[in-house]
């Protein structure tokens, strides 16, 4: 196993991103000298600047936590979504290849249509319904076609965590103001706690695993399950009521069932990620009031 202490990392999206900030914190805790960049520090599309930053930081690992993540807006801003999610990843991987260091990229359960009710394995063919999902799948394909051997693509799903607003955070804010909330109960996925994704990413790196891995917390949930559990843990007086997707139409079509199969991660590391409810308790109880 690789000892990460004393190594250096660059995290694009590490200045302001939900996952990026968790990666920066976790890497620093693991003894990795880490620099996180936001768009205010560096426009990632300025590849000359990217080269300068990499020459200055001399990283042993390059993480891409930059993405166009506004799923509904992507239906209107297709070009912006494709630039960040599809065009950019192989260009960053080319920088990693030039330096000979691992490139870690994140993708999503939304690359899948979600029409069955069997957890998705890594080798299943992406068939997204939304512009966001199609653009993220194109990013994966671009990386695979580029073919840099030290590329690790991690598909995650339903991200929540500290540092940036997210679904759970929004639910808890609304639950303080309202007596009841309606939440979709016919979409099922795998909640992912950003600090757990970051820690488990390092487990793959320590074992020099590359290719595609699925990663989330264990267990599955509907958005209703996740919201209801968060409100109960926070002991808020708000009724959470299940509704169907038809009652809450959105611009982008989301998968009905996009639970990720974690067997490959478990086999690679011997680690079973903790259940999403345990992670949710840590997050909700640790949130400032
Ligand atoms: N959120 C989820 O539920 C979820 C689910 C599955 C997969 N994922 C994937 O997980 C990864 C991380 O997602 P996230 O939710 O943490 O993303 P996020 O919070 O939306 O962060 C995206 C980051 O990209 C940066 N960025 C955007 N345009 C940039 C530019 N031109 N130059 C430099 N930086 C730029 C943003 O910086 P600024 O804020 O400074 O603009 C921000 O730090 C993504 O690959 C996403 O597709 C997310």
Short mmCIF file of N, CA and C and ligand atoms in Angstrom, two decimals, residues 11-23 37-46 50 64-71 80 83-85 88 105-110 132 136 154-160 164-167 190 192 194 197 215 223 260, ligand 1:
data_model
loop_
_atom_site.label_atom_id
_atom_site.label_comp_id
_atom_site.label_asym_id
_atom_site.label_seq_id
_atom_site.Cartn_x
_atom_site.Cartn_y
_atom_site.Cartn_z
N UNK A 11 -6.25 19.86 -6.08
CA UNK A 11 -7.68 19.53 -6.23
C UNK A 11 -8.36 20.68 -6.98
N UNK A 12 -8.65 20.47 -8.26
CA UNK A 12 -9.43 21.46 -8.99
C UNK A 12 -10.88 21.35 -8.51
N UNK A 13 -11.46 22.49 -8.14
CA UNK A 13 -12.80 22.47 -7.51
C UNK A 13 -12.70 22.35 -5.99
N UNK A 14 -11.46 22.38 -5.48
CA UNK A 14 -11.24 22.20 -4.04
C UNK A 14 -11.43 23.45 -3.22
N UNK A 15 -11.59 24.60 -3.89
CA UNK A 15 -11.76 25.85 -3.15
C UNK A 15 -13.19 26.04 -2.68
N UNK A 16 -14.15 25.68 -3.53
CA UNK A 16 -15.56 25.98 -3.22
C UNK A 16 -16.51 24.80 -3.44
N UNK A 17 -16.06 23.73 -4.06
CA UNK A 17 -16.96 22.62 -4.40
C UNK A 17 -17.35 21.80 -3.17
N UNK A 18 -18.51 21.17 -3.23
CA UNK A 18 -18.98 20.34 -2.11
C UNK A 18 -18.03 19.16 -1.89
N UNK A 19 -17.73 18.44 -2.94
CA UNK A 19 -16.79 17.32 -2.81
C UNK A 19 -15.35 17.83 -2.70
N UNK A 20 -15.03 18.84 -3.52
CA UNK A 20 -13.65 19.34 -3.56
C UNK A 20 -13.14 19.75 -2.19
N UNK A 21 -13.97 20.44 -1.43
CA UNK A 21 -13.52 20.90 -0.10
C UNK A 21 -13.31 19.71 0.84
N UNK A 22 -14.17 18.70 0.73
CA UNK A 22 -14.00 17.49 1.57
C UNK A 22 -12.71 16.77 1.18
N UNK A 23 -12.41 16.76 -0.12
CA UNK A 23 -11.16 16.13 -0.57
C UNK A 23 -9.96 16.85 0.01
N UNK A 37 -8.28 24.58 -5.69
CA UNK A 37 -8.52 25.76 -6.52
C UNK A 37 -10.01 25.93 -6.80
N UNK A 38 -10.46 27.19 -6.75
CA UNK A 38 -11.82 27.50 -7.19
C UNK A 38 -11.71 28.32 -8.47
N UNK A 39 -12.85 28.68 -9.05
CA UNK A 39 -12.78 29.44 -10.30
C UNK A 39 -12.24 30.85 -10.06
N UNK A 40 -12.34 31.34 -8.81
CA UNK A 40 -11.77 32.66 -8.51
C UNK A 40 -10.24 32.61 -8.55
N UNK A 41 -9.66 31.46 -8.20
CA UNK A 41 -8.20 31.30 -8.22
C UNK A 41 -7.69 31.03 -9.63
N UNK A 42 -8.50 30.29 -10.37
CA UNK A 42 -8.01 29.78 -11.65
C UNK A 42 -9.20 29.37 -12.52
N UNK A 43 -9.28 29.93 -13.74
CA UNK A 43 -10.29 29.44 -14.68
C UNK A 43 -9.74 28.16 -15.29
N UNK A 44 -10.39 27.08 -14.96
CA UNK A 44 -9.89 25.75 -15.36
C UNK A 44 -9.84 25.60 -16.88
N UNK A 45 -10.60 26.46 -17.59
CA UNK A 45 -10.60 26.37 -19.05
C UNK A 45 -9.39 27.08 -19.67
N UNK A 46 -8.65 27.80 -18.82
CA UNK A 46 -7.41 28.44 -19.29
C UNK A 46 -6.27 27.43 -19.08
N UNK A 50 -3.47 26.43 -16.10
CA UNK A 50 -3.48 25.11 -15.45
C UNK A 50 -2.06 24.54 -15.46
N UNK A 64 -9.87 16.04 -10.19
CA UNK A 64 -10.82 16.91 -10.86
C UNK A 64 -12.18 16.83 -10.18
N UNK A 65 -12.45 17.82 -9.30
CA UNK A 65 -13.79 17.91 -8.68
C UNK A 65 -14.55 19.09 -9.26
N UNK A 66 -14.11 19.56 -10.42
CA UNK A 66 -14.82 20.63 -11.15
C UNK A 66 -15.88 19.97 -12.02
N UNK A 67 -17.05 20.57 -12.05
CA UNK A 67 -18.08 20.07 -12.97
C UNK A 67 -19.15 21.13 -13.13
N UNK A 68 -19.94 20.97 -14.17
CA UNK A 68 -21.20 21.71 -14.28
C UNK A 68 -22.23 20.82 -13.62
N UNK A 69 -22.74 21.23 -12.45
CA UNK A 69 -23.57 20.31 -11.64
C UNK A 69 -25.04 20.73 -11.52
N UNK A 70 -25.42 21.78 -12.26
CA UNK A 70 -26.83 22.22 -12.14
C UNK A 70 -27.69 21.42 -13.13
N UNK A 71 -28.24 20.36 -12.61
CA UNK A 71 -28.87 19.33 -13.45
C UNK A 71 -30.01 19.90 -14.32
N UNK A 80 -22.30 24.86 -22.02
CA UNK A 80 -21.49 25.04 -20.80
C UNK A 80 -21.32 23.69 -20.09
N UNK A 83 -18.80 21.61 -22.02
CA UNK A 83 -17.42 22.12 -21.93
C UNK A 83 -16.76 21.61 -20.66
N UNK A 84 -17.46 21.78 -19.52
CA UNK A 84 -16.84 21.38 -18.24
C UNK A 84 -16.86 19.87 -18.02
N UNK A 85 -17.97 19.23 -18.41
CA UNK A 85 -18.14 17.81 -18.05
C UNK A 85 -17.59 16.84 -19.09
N UNK A 88 -13.42 19.02 -20.89
CA UNK A 88 -12.33 19.29 -19.94
C UNK A 88 -11.60 18.04 -19.40
N UNK A 105 -10.97 11.48 -11.25
CA UNK A 105 -12.11 12.21 -11.80
C UNK A 105 -13.40 11.64 -11.21
N UNK A 106 -14.40 12.49 -11.04
CA UNK A 106 -15.68 12.04 -10.47
C UNK A 106 -16.79 12.10 -11.51
N UNK A 107 -17.61 11.05 -11.50
CA UNK A 107 -18.78 11.03 -12.37
C UNK A 107 -20.01 10.73 -11.51
N UNK A 108 -21.09 10.31 -12.12
CA UNK A 108 -22.38 10.33 -11.44
C UNK A 108 -23.27 9.14 -11.79
N UNK A 109 -24.17 8.82 -10.88
CA UNK A 109 -25.21 7.81 -11.15
C UNK A 109 -26.16 8.29 -12.25
N UNK A 110 -26.18 9.62 -12.50
CA UNK A 110 -27.10 10.14 -13.53
C UNK A 110 -26.64 9.78 -14.95
N UNK A 132 -27.20 16.78 -18.41
CA UNK A 132 -26.13 16.62 -17.41
C UNK A 132 -25.56 15.21 -17.47
N UNK A 136 -21.79 14.07 -18.60
CA UNK A 136 -20.87 13.37 -17.68
C UNK A 136 -20.43 12.04 -18.31
N UNK A 154 -14.45 7.83 -10.51
CA UNK A 154 -15.31 7.37 -9.42
C UNK A 154 -16.71 7.93 -9.62
N UNK A 155 -17.66 7.03 -9.83
CA UNK A 155 -19.06 7.48 -9.95
C UNK A 155 -19.66 7.54 -8.55
N UNK A 156 -20.18 8.71 -8.21
CA UNK A 156 -20.81 8.88 -6.91
C UNK A 156 -22.26 9.33 -7.12
N UNK A 157 -23.02 9.48 -6.05
CA UNK A 157 -24.43 9.81 -6.23
C UNK A 157 -24.98 10.55 -5.02
N UNK A 158 -25.93 11.42 -5.24
CA UNK A 158 -26.71 12.07 -4.18
C UNK A 158 -25.80 12.59 -3.06
N UNK A 159 -24.97 13.54 -3.42
CA UNK A 159 -23.94 14.03 -2.50
C UNK A 159 -24.50 14.99 -1.46
N UNK A 160 -24.10 14.81 -0.22
CA UNK A 160 -24.40 15.80 0.82
C UNK A 160 -23.17 15.91 1.73
N UNK A 164 -21.03 23.37 1.79
CA UNK A 164 -21.78 23.97 0.68
C UNK A 164 -23.22 23.46 0.75
N UNK A 165 -24.14 24.31 0.31
CA UNK A 165 -25.54 23.89 0.38
C UNK A 165 -25.78 22.64 -0.48
N UNK A 166 -26.72 21.83 -0.04
CA UNK A 166 -27.00 20.55 -0.70
C UNK A 166 -28.43 20.16 -0.33
N UNK A 167 -28.90 19.04 -0.85
CA UNK A 167 -30.30 18.64 -0.64
C UNK A 167 -30.67 18.59 0.85
N UNK A 190 -28.39 6.19 -3.99
CA UNK A 190 -27.44 5.92 -2.90
C UNK A 190 -26.92 7.25 -2.37
N UNK A 192 -24.54 9.85 -0.66
CA UNK A 192 -23.07 9.83 -0.50
C UNK A 192 -22.66 11.01 0.37
N UNK A 194 -19.96 13.47 1.54
CA UNK A 194 -18.72 13.92 0.89
C UNK A 194 -17.45 13.52 1.66
N UNK A 197 -16.79 9.90 0.92
CA UNK A 197 -16.31 9.70 -0.46
C UNK A 197 -14.83 10.05 -0.53
N UNK A 215 -18.96 4.43 -5.91
CA UNK A 215 -18.73 4.74 -4.50
C UNK A 215 -19.87 5.61 -3.97
N UNK A 223 -35.58 10.17 -2.10
CA UNK A 223 -35.37 11.55 -1.61
C UNK A 223 -36.23 11.77 -0.36
N UNK A 260 -25.99 2.45 -6.72
CA UNK A 260 -24.70 1.98 -7.23
C UNK A 260 -24.28 0.71 -6.49
N1 LIG B 1 -23.67 17.02 -6.10
C1 LIG B 1 -24.11 15.79 -6.34
O1 LIG B 1 -25.17 15.37 -5.84
C2 LIG B 1 -23.31 14.86 -7.21
C3 LIG B 1 -23.84 13.58 -7.46
C4 LIG B 1 -23.11 12.71 -8.26
C5 LIG B 1 -21.91 13.10 -8.80
N2 LIG B 1 -21.43 14.34 -8.58
C6 LIG B 1 -20.14 14.70 -9.20
O2 LIG B 1 -19.21 14.96 -8.16
C7 LIG B 1 -18.29 15.97 -8.59
C8 LIG B 1 -18.27 17.10 -7.58
O3 LIG B 1 -19.59 17.66 -7.51
P1 LIG B 1 -19.95 18.80 -6.48
O4 LIG B 1 -21.41 18.70 -6.18
O5 LIG B 1 -18.96 18.82 -5.38
O6 LIG B 1 -19.74 20.09 -7.40
P2 LIG B 1 -19.94 21.62 -7.02
O7 LIG B 1 -20.15 21.78 -5.55
O8 LIG B 1 -20.96 22.17 -7.95
O9 LIG B 1 -18.52 22.23 -7.36
C9 LIG B 1 -18.09 22.37 -8.66
C10 LIG B 1 -16.79 23.12 -8.63
O10 LIG B 1 -16.41 23.41 -9.97
C11 LIG B 1 -15.81 24.69 -9.97
N3 LIG B 1 -15.84 25.29 -11.29
C12 LIG B 1 -16.89 25.44 -12.13
N4 LIG B 1 -16.49 26.08 -13.25
C13 LIG B 1 -15.16 26.33 -13.10
C14 LIG B 1 -14.18 26.97 -13.90
N5 LIG B 1 -14.47 27.46 -15.13
N6 LIG B 1 -12.92 27.06 -13.44
C15 LIG B 1 -12.60 26.57 -12.22
N7 LIG B 1 -13.47 25.94 -11.42
C16 LIG B 1 -14.74 25.83 -11.85
C17 LIG B 1 -16.64 25.47 -9.01
O11 LIG B 1 -15.90 26.57 -8.56
P3 LIG B 1 -16.65 27.98 -8.28
O12 LIG B 1 -17.68 27.73 -7.23
O13 LIG B 1 -15.55 28.85 -7.80
O14 LIG B 1 -17.26 28.38 -9.59
C18 LIG B 1 -16.85 24.44 -7.89
O15 LIG B 1 -15.78 24.48 -6.96
C19 LIG B 1 -18.73 16.37 -9.99
O16 LIG B 1 -17.99 15.66 -10.93
C20 LIG B 1 -20.19 15.95 -10.04
O17 LIG B 1 -20.60 15.69 -11.37
C21 LIG B 1 -22.09 15.24 -7.79
#
